Structures are given as structure tokens and as C-alpha cells.
């Protein structure tokens, strides 16, 4: 995430909301935070500050973004976010994730089982799998999932995000979603 200004200007109220959400996530109380506004008003800069503060607090941070470049790719922001974290390590070996490993393979192919049907699971099951994965990786320290440019995301990603937003209240997860 590249920013032009090293200082965050005029976003104290928004930063307070983000900081409170990060504190709450570390206590196991998650929430979505949507930052909505026109291009160039500092949404990405605020997200970069949230990432910096989450790293400082030793939270797990995942980042992905929607894109208009090339064809629409289902789940691009979610896959990108998972790859940003798991590029250099395997899926956690938590037994609670075992039933969800095949469906998580829709987002990260190396997690897919060759004997499992591909793409047949509902979006609700995929969203629940992602929720459980984020809960496991954020256990005891909190997790920040930043999904930038959601105005360019596919409908499948938005459906998963809607499910996450509805089920974060007892999880150690903040979903930060800057969009127009």
C-alpha cells in the first residue's frame, strides 16, 4: 500500500473509529469498518495507517483489493488477501478448519483437495470457512482484513463480505473496506 503523505491529515474522527475497532478485535469483538468517499480523499491513506497500527499491535494483517484491470476475477480481493499472509506458510493445522479446507481451495488452489468437487459449495459455506480461518489466525492477537477498492470487486466477493460483516461481533476480526 503506497501513500503520498507520511502524515494523516484531517482524519482524526475516522482514525478513532479504526483504533477502537482494532482494540476491540484484540479482545475478540470484531466489526466491519467501511470508509466511503470519492477518489482522492484519503481512504487508502487511512487504511495504510490502520495497517501500520495493527502491525504495531502485533495483529495479523491481510490485504487485498478489487481491480478493473483485465477480466473480472471472482474472489480476487479475498484470494489476494489470503495469499498476502499464506504465501510463505501453510494453512493452519487447526482441527476446526478441517471440514472447510476443500472450500478454502476455491480461494487458494494449493489448499484444494483433488478428490473434492470444485466450485460446488455455496457462498455461505465459503464465507463461513473464511470467517473461521480468520478467527484461527487472529486468535489471541486480533486480525485486520483490508479489502481496498470494493467498488471494483465482483458480486461473489461482496456476498462473502456481507456474510462476514453480519458475523464478526464475537470474532477477533476487523474488516476495513475503503470504497467509493
PDB file of C-alpha atoms in Angstrom:
ATOM      1  CA  UNK A   1       0.000   0.000   0.000  1.00  0.00           C
ATOM      2  CA  UNK A   2       1.776   3.145  -1.181  1.00  0.00           C
ATOM      3  CA  UNK A   3       0.911   6.542   0.280  1.00  0.00           C
ATOM      4  CA  UNK A   4       1.953  10.027  -0.743  1.00  0.00           C
ATOM      5  CA  UNK A   5       1.925  11.724   2.640  1.00  0.00           C
ATOM      6  CA  UNK A   6       3.770  10.420   5.681  1.00  0.00           C
ATOM      7  CA  UNK A   7       1.180  12.152   7.895  1.00  0.00           C
ATOM      8  CA  UNK A   8      -2.517  11.521   8.211  1.00  0.00           C
ATOM      9  CA  UNK A   9      -4.294  14.861   7.984  1.00  0.00           C
ATOM     10  CA  UNK A  10      -7.898  15.632   8.929  1.00  0.00           C
ATOM     11  CA  UNK A  11      -8.979  12.090   9.677  1.00  0.00           C
ATOM     12  CA  UNK A  12      -8.872  12.064  13.477  1.00  0.00           C
ATOM     13  CA  UNK A  13     -12.501  11.008  13.915  1.00  0.00           C
ATOM     14  CA  UNK A  14     -12.166   8.209  11.371  1.00  0.00           C
ATOM     15  CA  UNK A  15      -8.866   7.095  12.883  1.00  0.00           C
ATOM     16  CA  UNK A  16     -10.501   6.967  16.325  1.00  0.00           C
ATOM     17  CA  UNK A  17     -13.154   4.605  14.937  1.00  0.00           C
ATOM     18  CA  UNK A  18     -10.480   2.399  13.363  1.00  0.00           C
ATOM     19  CA  UNK A  19      -8.340   2.361  16.523  1.00  0.00           C
ATOM     20  CA  UNK A  20     -11.335   1.397  18.651  1.00  0.00           C
ATOM     21  CA  UNK A  21     -12.204  -1.383  16.205  1.00  0.00           C
ATOM     22  CA  UNK A  22      -8.614  -2.702  16.403  1.00  0.00           C
ATOM     23  CA  UNK A  23      -8.664  -2.598  20.221  1.00  0.00           C
ATOM     24  CA  UNK A  24     -11.995  -4.411  20.300  1.00  0.00           C
ATOM     25  CA  UNK A  25     -10.780  -7.078  17.860  1.00  0.00           C
ATOM     26  CA  UNK A  26      -7.858  -7.833  20.150  1.00  0.00           C
ATOM     27  CA  UNK A  27     -10.491  -8.509  22.833  1.00  0.00           C
ATOM     28  CA  UNK A  28     -12.474 -10.798  20.499  1.00  0.00           C
ATOM     29  CA  UNK A  29     -15.104  -8.282  19.404  1.00  0.00           C
ATOM     30  CA  UNK A  30     -14.954  -7.735  15.658  1.00  0.00           C
ATOM     31  CA  UNK A  31     -16.714  -5.435  13.244  1.00  0.00           C
ATOM     32  CA  UNK A  32     -16.655  -4.162   9.706  1.00  0.00           C
ATOM     33  CA  UNK A  33     -15.471  -0.604   9.092  1.00  0.00           C
ATOM     34  CA  UNK A  34     -16.458   0.877   5.748  1.00  0.00           C
ATOM     35  CA  UNK A  35     -14.643   4.019   4.592  1.00  0.00           C
ATOM     36  CA  UNK A  36     -16.722   5.504   1.817  1.00  0.00           C
ATOM     37  CA  UNK A  37     -15.941   8.545  -0.305  1.00  0.00           C
ATOM     38  CA  UNK A  38     -14.790   9.929  -3.617  1.00  0.00           C
ATOM     39  CA  UNK A  39     -11.398   9.202  -5.124  1.00  0.00           C
ATOM     40  CA  UNK A  40      -8.516  11.128  -3.597  1.00  0.00           C
ATOM     41  CA  UNK A  41      -9.990  11.947  -0.183  1.00  0.00           C
ATOM     42  CA  UNK A  42      -7.615   9.760   1.807  1.00  0.00           C
ATOM     43  CA  UNK A  43      -9.343   6.381   2.112  1.00  0.00           C
ATOM     44  CA  UNK A  44      -6.195   4.464   1.185  1.00  0.00           C
ATOM     45  CA  UNK A  45      -4.081   6.660   3.441  1.00  0.00           C
ATOM     46  CA  UNK A  46      -6.403   5.885   6.358  1.00  0.00           C
ATOM     47  CA  UNK A  47      -6.201   2.168   5.504  1.00  0.00           C
ATOM     48  CA  UNK A  48      -2.391   2.382   5.443  1.00  0.00           C
ATOM     49  CA  UNK A  49      -2.424   3.966   8.896  1.00  0.00           C
ATOM     50  CA  UNK A  50      -4.733   1.210  10.152  1.00  0.00           C
ATOM     51  CA  UNK A  51      -2.322  -1.416   8.780  1.00  0.00           C
ATOM     52  CA  UNK A  52       0.610   0.317  10.467  1.00  0.00           C
ATOM     53  CA  UNK A  53      -1.178   0.424  13.816  1.00  0.00           C
ATOM     54  CA  UNK A  54      -2.308  -3.189  13.517  1.00  0.00           C
ATOM     55  CA  UNK A  55       1.274  -4.289  12.793  1.00  0.00           C
ATOM     56  CA  UNK A  56       2.493  -2.256  15.774  1.00  0.00           C
ATOM     57  CA  UNK A  57      -0.093  -4.044  17.966  1.00  0.00           C
ATOM     58  CA  UNK A  58       1.139  -7.419  16.622  1.00  0.00           C
ATOM     59  CA  UNK A  59      -2.155  -8.165  14.889  1.00  0.00           C
ATOM     60  CA  UNK A  60      -2.375 -10.400  11.839  1.00  0.00           C
ATOM     61  CA  UNK A  61      -2.863  -8.275   8.713  1.00  0.00           C
ATOM     62  CA  UNK A  62      -4.229  -9.421   5.352  1.00  0.00           C
ATOM     63  CA  UNK A  63      -4.672  -7.117   2.358  1.00  0.00           C
ATOM     64  CA  UNK A  64      -6.462  -7.468  -0.963  1.00  0.00           C
ATOM     65  CA  UNK A  65      -8.138  -5.206  -3.486  1.00  0.00           C
ATOM     66  CA  UNK A  66     -10.626  -5.119  -6.292  1.00  0.00           C
ATOM     67  CA  UNK A  67      -9.421  -4.218  -9.756  1.00  0.00           C
ATOM     68  CA  UNK A  68     -10.769  -3.127 -13.120  1.00  0.00           C
ATOM     69  CA  UNK A  69      -7.667  -4.313 -14.966  1.00  0.00           C
ATOM     70  CA  UNK A  70      -8.399  -7.315 -17.161  1.00  0.00           C
ATOM     71  CA  UNK A  71     -11.412  -9.578 -16.773  1.00  0.00           C
ATOM     72  CA  UNK A  72     -13.397  -9.680 -13.548  1.00  0.00           C
ATOM     73  CA  UNK A  73     -11.901 -12.382 -11.342  1.00  0.00           C
ATOM     74  CA  UNK A  74     -14.201 -13.953  -8.750  1.00  0.00           C
ATOM     75  CA  UNK A  75     -12.927 -13.501  -5.196  1.00  0.00           C
ATOM     76  CA  UNK A  76      -9.835 -11.550  -6.279  1.00  0.00           C
ATOM     77  CA  UNK A  77      -9.661  -9.321  -3.150  1.00  0.00           C
ATOM     78  CA  UNK A  78     -10.139 -12.305  -0.836  1.00  0.00           C
ATOM     79  CA  UNK A  79      -7.643 -14.527  -2.634  1.00  0.00           C
ATOM     80  CA  UNK A  80      -5.106 -11.711  -2.749  1.00  0.00           C
ATOM     81  CA  UNK A  81      -5.570 -11.113   0.976  1.00  0.00           C
ATOM     82  CA  UNK A  82      -5.075 -14.783   1.835  1.00  0.00           C
ATOM     83  CA  UNK A  83      -2.043 -15.050  -0.428  1.00  0.00           C
ATOM     84  CA  UNK A  84      -0.533 -11.983   1.245  1.00  0.00           C
ATOM     85  CA  UNK A  85      -0.486 -13.906   4.510  1.00  0.00           C
ATOM     86  CA  UNK A  86      -0.049 -17.521   3.449  1.00  0.00           C
ATOM     87  CA  UNK A  87       2.456 -17.121   0.627  1.00  0.00           C
ATOM     88  CA  UNK A  88       5.217 -18.343   2.884  1.00  0.00           C
ATOM     89  CA  UNK A  89       3.316 -20.669   5.221  1.00  0.00           C
ATOM     90  CA  UNK A  90       0.683 -23.388   5.151  1.00  0.00           C
ATOM     91  CA  UNK A  91      -2.934 -23.271   6.162  1.00  0.00           C
ATOM     92  CA  UNK A  92      -3.129 -23.524   9.970  1.00  0.00           C
ATOM     93  CA  UNK A  93      -3.477 -27.088  11.220  1.00  0.00           C
ATOM     94  CA  UNK A  94      -6.445 -26.290  13.451  1.00  0.00           C
ATOM     95  CA  UNK A  95      -8.926 -29.204  13.508  1.00  0.00           C
ATOM     96  CA  UNK A  96     -11.854 -26.770  13.347  1.00  0.00           C
ATOM     97  CA  UNK A  97     -10.732 -25.878   9.823  1.00  0.00           C
ATOM     98  CA  UNK A  98     -10.608 -29.471   8.556  1.00  0.00           C
ATOM     99  CA  UNK A  99     -14.161 -29.528   7.148  1.00  0.00           C
ATOM    100  CA  UNK A 100     -13.548 -26.191   5.421  1.00  0.00           C
ATOM    101  CA  UNK A 101     -10.249 -26.993   3.691  1.00  0.00           C
ATOM    102  CA  UNK A 102     -11.885 -28.086   0.413  1.00  0.00           C
ATOM    103  CA  UNK A 103     -13.963 -24.925   0.118  1.00  0.00           C
ATOM    104  CA  UNK A 104     -10.971 -22.723   1.007  1.00  0.00           C
ATOM    105  CA  UNK A 105      -9.361 -24.308  -2.036  1.00  0.00           C
ATOM    106  CA  UNK A 106     -11.635 -22.091  -4.130  1.00  0.00           C
ATOM    107  CA  UNK A 107      -9.610 -19.133  -2.872  1.00  0.00           C
ATOM    108  CA  UNK A 108      -6.134 -20.670  -2.655  1.00  0.00           C
ATOM    109  CA  UNK A 109      -5.643 -23.578  -5.081  1.00  0.00           C
ATOM    110  CA  UNK A 110      -2.837 -25.289  -3.145  1.00  0.00           C
ATOM    111  CA  UNK A 111      -5.348 -25.903  -0.336  1.00  0.00           C
ATOM    112  CA  UNK A 112      -7.775 -27.709  -2.635  1.00  0.00           C
ATOM    113  CA  UNK A 113      -8.142 -31.448  -2.347  1.00  0.00           C
ATOM    114  CA  UNK A 114      -8.039 -33.321  -5.630  1.00  0.00           C
ATOM    115  CA  UNK A 115     -10.881 -35.618  -4.543  1.00  0.00           C
ATOM    116  CA  UNK A 116     -13.251 -32.757  -3.623  1.00  0.00           C
ATOM    117  CA  UNK A 117     -15.754 -31.323  -6.096  1.00  0.00           C
ATOM    118  CA  UNK A 118     -14.637 -27.903  -7.275  1.00  0.00           C
ATOM    119  CA  UNK A 119     -16.833 -24.821  -7.077  1.00  0.00           C
ATOM    120  CA  UNK A 120     -19.963 -26.597  -5.862  1.00  0.00           C
ATOM    121  CA  UNK A 121     -20.041 -25.215  -2.316  1.00  0.00           C
ATOM    122  CA  UNK A 122     -22.377 -22.338  -1.588  1.00  0.00           C
ATOM    123  CA  UNK A 123     -21.062 -18.840  -0.988  1.00  0.00           C
ATOM    124  CA  UNK A 124     -22.370 -19.087   2.570  1.00  0.00           C
ATOM    125  CA  UNK A 125     -20.123 -22.087   3.249  1.00  0.00           C
ATOM    126  CA  UNK A 126     -17.177 -20.277   1.663  1.00  0.00           C
ATOM    127  CA  UNK A 127     -17.866 -17.185   3.782  1.00  0.00           C
ATOM    128  CA  UNK A 128     -18.092 -19.287   6.936  1.00  0.00           C
ATOM    129  CA  UNK A 129     -14.820 -21.013   6.016  1.00  0.00           C
ATOM    130  CA  UNK A 130     -13.119 -17.641   5.628  1.00  0.00           C
ATOM    131  CA  UNK A 131     -14.593 -16.415   8.912  1.00  0.00           C
ATOM    132  CA  UNK A 132     -13.275 -19.481  10.736  1.00  0.00           C
ATOM    133  CA  UNK A 133      -9.849 -19.179   9.109  1.00  0.00           C
ATOM    134  CA  UNK A 134      -9.540 -15.513  10.101  1.00  0.00           C
ATOM    135  CA  UNK A 135     -10.674 -16.393  13.617  1.00  0.00           C
ATOM    136  CA  UNK A 136      -7.969 -19.048  13.910  1.00  0.00           C
ATOM    137  CA  UNK A 137      -5.166 -16.814  12.590  1.00  0.00           C
ATOM    138  CA  UNK A 138      -6.299 -13.883  14.737  1.00  0.00           C
ATOM    139  CA  UNK A 139      -6.772 -15.849  17.957  1.00  0.00           C
ATOM    140  CA  UNK A 140      -5.226 -14.093  20.939  1.00  0.00           C
ATOM    141  CA  UNK A 141      -3.986 -11.083  18.963  1.00  0.00           C
ATOM    142  CA  UNK A 142      -6.647  -9.936  16.509  1.00  0.00           C
ATOM    143  CA  UNK A 143      -6.841  -9.838  12.731  1.00  0.00           C
ATOM    144  CA  UNK A 144      -7.228  -6.938  10.285  1.00  0.00           C
ATOM    145  CA  UNK A 145      -8.549  -7.758   6.822  1.00  0.00           C
ATOM    146  CA  UNK A 146      -8.229  -4.770   4.484  1.00  0.00           C
ATOM    147  CA  UNK A 147     -10.205  -5.015   1.239  1.00  0.00           C
ATOM    148  CA  UNK A 148      -9.472  -1.966  -0.907  1.00  0.00           C
ATOM    149  CA  UNK A 149     -11.402  -0.736  -3.933  1.00  0.00           C
ATOM    150  CA  UNK A 150     -14.508  -2.807  -3.287  1.00  0.00           C
ATOM    151  CA  UNK A 151     -16.330  -0.700  -5.868  1.00  0.00           C
ATOM    152  CA  UNK A 152     -14.300  -2.784  -8.373  1.00  0.00           C
ATOM    153  CA  UNK A 153     -14.986  -6.153  -6.707  1.00  0.00           C
ATOM    154  CA  UNK A 154     -17.091  -8.969  -8.120  1.00  0.00           C
ATOM    155  CA  UNK A 155     -20.505  -9.845  -6.702  1.00  0.00           C
ATOM    156  CA  UNK A 156     -19.210 -13.083  -5.185  1.00  0.00           C
ATOM    157  CA  UNK A 157     -16.698 -11.150  -3.075  1.00  0.00           C
ATOM    158  CA  UNK A 158     -19.416  -8.741  -1.991  1.00  0.00           C
ATOM    159  CA  UNK A 159     -21.659 -11.646  -0.959  1.00  0.00           C
ATOM    160  CA  UNK A 160     -18.856 -13.116   1.180  1.00  0.00           C
ATOM    161  CA  UNK A 161     -18.153  -9.678   2.659  1.00  0.00           C
ATOM    162  CA  UNK A 162     -21.830  -9.250   3.536  1.00  0.00           C
ATOM    163  CA  UNK A 163     -21.765 -12.558   5.411  1.00  0.00           C
ATOM    164  CA  UNK A 164     -18.556 -11.610   7.232  1.00  0.00           C
ATOM    165  CA  UNK A 165     -19.987  -8.238   8.225  1.00  0.00           C
ATOM    166  CA  UNK A 166     -23.006  -9.954   9.751  1.00  0.00           C
ATOM    167  CA  UNK A 167     -20.928 -12.428  11.808  1.00  0.00           C
ATOM    168  CA  UNK A 168     -17.910 -10.545  13.167  1.00  0.00           C
ATOM    169  CA  UNK A 169     -19.282  -9.434  16.534  1.00  0.00           C
ATOM    170  CA  UNK A 170     -17.835 -12.325  18.527  1.00  0.00           C
ATOM    171  CA  UNK A 171     -14.660 -12.821  16.478  1.00  0.00           C
ATOM    172  CA  UNK A 172     -11.225 -11.153  16.729  1.00  0.00           C
ATOM    173  CA  UNK A 173     -11.551  -9.649  13.247  1.00  0.00           C
ATOM    174  CA  UNK A 174     -11.820  -6.161  11.775  1.00  0.00           C
ATOM    175  CA  UNK A 175     -12.717  -5.913   8.101  1.00  0.00           C
ATOM    176  CA  UNK A 176     -11.671  -2.496   6.808  1.00  0.00           C
ATOM    177  CA  UNK A 177     -13.223  -1.729   3.433  1.00  0.00           C
ATOM    178  CA  UNK A 178     -12.384   1.548   1.693  1.00  0.00           C
ATOM    179  CA  UNK A 179     -14.616   2.094  -1.370  1.00  0.00           C
ATOM    180  CA  UNK A 180     -16.315   4.726  -3.472  1.00  0.00           C
TER     181      UNK A 180
END
